[in-house]
Short mmCIF file of C-alpha atoms in Angstrom, two decimals:
data_model
loop_
_atom_site.label_atom_id
_atom_site.label_comp_id
_atom_site.label_asym_id
_atom_site.label_seq_id
_atom_site.Cartn_x
_atom_site.Cartn_y
_atom_site.Cartn_z
CA UNK A 1 0.10 -0.25 -0.01
CA UNK A 2 1.44 3.04 -0.98
CA UNK A 3 1.65 6.15 1.19
CA UNK A 4 0.53 9.69 0.06
CA UNK A 5 2.07 12.23 1.23
CA UNK A 6 3.06 15.13 -0.90
CA UNK A 7 4.45 18.28 0.30
CA UNK A 8 2.75 20.89 0.55
CA UNK A 9 0.00 19.11 1.86
CA UNK A 10 -3.05 19.20 -0.20
CA UNK A 11 -6.56 18.66 0.18
CA UNK A 12 -8.48 15.92 -1.95
CA UNK A 13 -11.90 16.89 -1.97
CA UNK A 14 -14.62 13.73 -3.40
CA UNK A 15 -17.60 14.89 -5.51
CA UNK A 16 -20.31 12.20 -6.68
CA UNK A 17 -24.04 11.74 -6.43
CA UNK A 18 -25.67 10.29 -3.47
CA UNK A 19 -24.67 6.57 -3.29
CA UNK A 20 -21.33 6.79 -5.21
CA UNK A 21 -18.57 5.61 -2.72
CA UNK A 22 -17.34 8.65 -1.30
CA UNK A 23 -17.04 6.76 2.05
CA UNK A 24 -15.55 3.86 0.54
CA UNK A 25 -12.72 5.94 -1.30
CA UNK A 26 -12.22 8.29 1.82
CA UNK A 27 -11.22 5.23 3.64
CA UNK A 28 -9.36 4.39 0.91
CA UNK A 29 -7.30 7.44 1.21
CA UNK A 30 -7.02 6.91 5.11
CA UNK A 31 -5.70 4.27 4.47
CA UNK A 32 -3.15 6.18 3.06
CA UNK A 33 -2.23 8.59 5.24
CA UNK A 34 -4.79 11.80 4.56
CA UNK A 35 -6.54 12.06 7.22
CA UNK A 36 -10.49 12.57 6.80
CA UNK A 37 -12.76 14.88 7.32
CA UNK A 38 -16.02 14.04 7.00
CA UNK A 39 -19.14 16.31 7.38
CA UNK A 40 -21.92 14.03 8.46
CA UNK A 41 -19.34 12.89 11.44
CA UNK A 42 -19.29 16.60 12.21
CA UNK A 43 -22.76 17.33 11.68
CA UNK A 44 -23.55 14.65 14.25
CA UNK A 45 -21.30 16.34 17.01
CA UNK A 46 -22.35 19.24 16.24
CA UNK A 47 -26.56 18.35 16.84
CA UNK A 48 -25.81 16.71 19.98
CA UNK A 49 -24.64 19.67 21.55
CA UNK A 50 -27.06 21.36 23.40
CA UNK A 51 -26.84 24.74 22.27
CA UNK A 52 -27.74 23.41 18.55
CA UNK A 53 -30.35 20.54 19.60
CA UNK A 54 -32.51 23.54 21.19
CA UNK A 55 -32.35 25.51 17.93
CA UNK A 56 -33.27 22.58 16.10
CA UNK A 57 -36.02 21.49 18.31
CA UNK A 58 -37.50 25.25 18.95
CA UNK A 59 -37.34 25.23 14.93
CA UNK A 60 -39.18 21.50 13.42
CA UNK A 61 -40.82 20.46 16.80
CA UNK A 62 -39.95 17.71 19.34
CA UNK A 63 -41.08 15.19 16.96
CA UNK A 64 -37.14 15.14 16.12
CA UNK A 65 -36.77 13.82 19.22
CA UNK A 66 -36.50 10.36 20.54
CA UNK A 67 -37.53 8.54 23.05
CA UNK A 68 -33.98 9.62 24.98
CA UNK A 69 -34.36 12.87 23.73
CA UNK A 70 -31.73 12.11 21.50
CA UNK A 71 -32.15 14.20 17.71
CA UNK A 72 -34.10 11.57 15.25
CA UNK A 73 -32.11 12.29 12.65
CA UNK A 74 -34.35 9.94 10.34
CA UNK A 75 -37.50 11.89 11.56
CA UNK A 76 -35.92 14.99 10.90
CA UNK A 77 -34.63 14.23 7.35
CA UNK A 78 -37.99 12.95 6.71
CA UNK A 79 -39.14 17.11 7.11
CA UNK A 80 -36.38 18.66 5.31
CA UNK A 81 -35.97 16.82 2.30
CA UNK A 82 -39.16 17.33 0.63
CA UNK A 83 -39.16 20.54 2.11
CA UNK A 84 -35.80 23.44 0.49
CA UNK A 85 -37.35 26.37 3.11
CA UNK A 86 -37.28 23.79 5.81
CA UNK A 87 -34.50 22.37 5.13
CA UNK A 88 -32.66 25.91 4.39
CA UNK A 89 -33.47 26.93 8.07
CA UNK A 90 -31.56 23.62 8.86
CA UNK A 91 -28.61 24.54 6.93
CA UNK A 92 -28.50 27.78 9.18
CA UNK A 93 -28.35 26.23 12.39
CA UNK A 94 -26.10 23.59 11.47
CA UNK A 95 -23.50 24.35 8.60
CA UNK A 96 -21.95 27.25 10.08
CA UNK A 97 -20.58 25.25 12.98
CA UNK A 98 -19.82 22.75 10.77
CA UNK A 99 -18.10 24.11 8.33
CA UNK A 100 -16.11 25.95 11.24
CA UNK A 101 -14.83 22.71 12.49
CA UNK A 102 -14.34 21.44 8.78
CA UNK A 103 -11.85 24.63 7.93
CA UNK A 104 -10.01 24.02 11.20
CA UNK A 105 -9.72 20.65 10.65
CA UNK A 106 -7.62 21.17 7.71
CA UNK A 107 -5.56 24.22 8.50
CA UNK A 108 -4.46 21.53 11.35
CA UNK A 109 -3.62 18.94 9.43
CA UNK A 110 -2.16 20.86 7.00
CA UNK A 111 0.55 22.59 9.48
CA UNK A 112 1.72 18.39 10.50
CA UNK A 113 2.20 18.11 7.08
CA UNK A 114 -0.81 15.69 6.46
CA UNK A 115 -2.97 15.86 3.42
CA UNK A 116 -6.79 15.84 3.77
CA UNK A 117 -9.26 13.89 2.26
CA UNK A 118 -12.95 15.90 2.00
CA UNK A 119 -16.08 13.56 2.76
CA UNK A 120 -18.45 16.21 2.16
CA UNK A 121 -21.92 15.92 0.79
CA UNK A 122 -22.50 18.66 -1.73
CA UNK A 123 -18.53 20.09 -1.79
CA UNK A 124 -19.11 22.19 -4.75
CA UNK A 125 -22.08 23.63 -3.98
CA UNK A 126 -20.07 25.18 -1.04
CA UNK A 127 -17.18 27.35 0.30
CA UNK A 128 -15.28 24.14 0.93
CA UNK A 129 -14.61 23.44 -2.81
CA UNK A 130 -11.79 26.62 -2.58
CA UNK A 131 -9.97 24.46 0.12
CA UNK A 132 -9.39 21.67 -2.44
CA UNK A 133 -6.36 21.69 -4.38
CA UNK A 134 -8.12 18.31 -6.35
CA UNK A 135 -11.02 16.82 -6.95
CA UNK A 136 -12.53 13.40 -7.78
CA UNK A 137 -15.25 12.53 -9.48
CA UNK A 138 -17.42 9.29 -8.07
CA UNK A 139 -18.77 7.99 -11.30
CA UNK A 140 -21.19 4.52 -10.82
CA UNK A 141 -24.21 3.54 -13.04
CA UNK A 142 -27.88 4.80 -12.10
CA UNK A 143 -28.88 1.26 -11.11
CA UNK A 144 -25.69 0.56 -9.04
CA UNK A 145 -27.11 3.62 -7.04
CA UNK A 146 -30.78 2.63 -7.13
CA UNK A 147 -29.61 -0.88 -4.85
CA UNK A 148 -26.81 0.54 -2.95
CA UNK A 149 -29.85 3.29 -1.62
CA UNK A 150 -32.11 0.51 -0.81
CA UNK A 151 -29.12 -1.45 1.00
CA UNK A 152 -29.86 1.91 3.28
CA UNK A 153 -33.32 0.81 3.26
CA UNK A 154 -34.55 3.44 0.77
CA UNK A 155 -37.50 3.53 -1.10
CA UNK A 156 -37.09 4.21 -4.96
CA UNK A 157 -37.70 7.74 -5.54
CA UNK A 158 -35.65 8.96 -2.21
CA UNK A 159 -32.20 9.21 -4.13
CA UNK A 160 -34.33 11.04 -7.08
CA UNK A 161 -35.40 13.29 -4.46
CA UNK A 162 -32.34 13.93 -2.73
CA UNK A 163 -31.02 15.08 -5.84
CA UNK A 164 -33.39 17.27 -6.99
CA UNK A 165 -31.80 20.32 -6.11
CA UNK A 166 -28.37 19.90 -6.57
CA UNK A 167 -25.80 20.40 -9.27
CA UNK A 168 -26.03 17.91 -12.26
CA UNK A 169 -24.02 15.21 -12.30
CA UNK A 170 -22.45 15.64 -15.94
CA UNK A 171 -21.53 19.46 -14.22
CA UNK A 172 -19.87 18.12 -11.51
CA UNK A 173 -17.66 15.27 -13.14
CA UNK A 174 -17.09 18.83 -15.36
CA UNK A 175 -15.51 20.27 -12.51
CA UNK A 176 -12.63 17.79 -11.23
CA UNK A 177 -9.87 16.36 -12.39
CA UNK A 178 -10.01 13.01 -12.50
CA UNK A 179 -12.92 9.97 -11.82
CA UNK A 180 -13.02 7.14 -10.75
CA UNK A 181 -15.55 4.18 -11.23
CA UNK A 182 -16.68 3.15 -8.43
CA UNK A 183 -19.31 0.55 -9.91
CA UNK A 184 -16.83 -2.34 -10.19
CA UNK A 185 -14.87 -4.40 -7.32
CA UNK A 186 -13.39 -2.84 -4.64
CA UNK A 187 -9.96 -4.08 -6.19
CA UNK A 188 -10.48 -2.10 -9.17
CA UNK A 189 -11.81 1.01 -7.19
CA UNK A 190 -8.55 0.16 -4.98
CA UNK A 191 -6.36 0.62 -8.61
CA UNK A 192 -7.88 3.80 -9.08
CA UNK A 193 -7.26 5.35 -6.76
CA UNK A 194 -3.58 3.97 -5.72
CA UNK A 195 -2.80 5.02 -10.00
CA UNK A 196 -4.47 8.90 -9.41
CA UNK A 197 -2.49 9.47 -6.23
CA UNK A 198 0.38 8.57 -7.93
CA UNK A 199 -0.08 10.76 -10.23
CA UNK A 200 -0.54 13.68 -8.21
CA UNK A 201 2.51 12.83 -6.43
CA UNK A 202 4.13 12.82 -9.82
CA UNK A 203 2.35 16.30 -10.75
CA UNK A 204 3.39 17.98 -7.61
CA UNK A 205 6.91 16.46 -7.62
CA UNK A 206 7.16 14.55 -4.42
#
């Protein structure tokens, strides 16, 4: 397994549709020495804090809490994903804190000489794209994505609903320097990731 330590350190952003394999590829990059920063993990941490949780309950009601008083993410998602205005309300509460945490994580990693991989939904639509020296598009056929979505317990329309207001996959791909086809075997994905890292290292002179 290669270790990826370019000098200077860089940030790699992963881009793709829902169920395109971002978590898998982020894990592979972490195995190769990059610091993985996961927006969903940061969001879970942020929404568990009393101050943020209180604001969410004020906006969306006590129905977004489970029996133990913790945030019921599925209940909240059911409210916001079909309502753009409500989604924006939630984002206005959660996203600023998540962005601050991610920007801070990038700075801290680079100060140590560590490169970063960003596992961030809607990366290109937000300010974090500006942190990325390289973006990699994860390509997978629609049938495979639908199968993966069903594996998450989603109905057949959930994937389309989640992507309805997003940048098109064609536009996302056009903004990325590299593409990994994640529809095949894990070994195929590993090979492609290692080839891209070698190309990046070569182009940076590392």
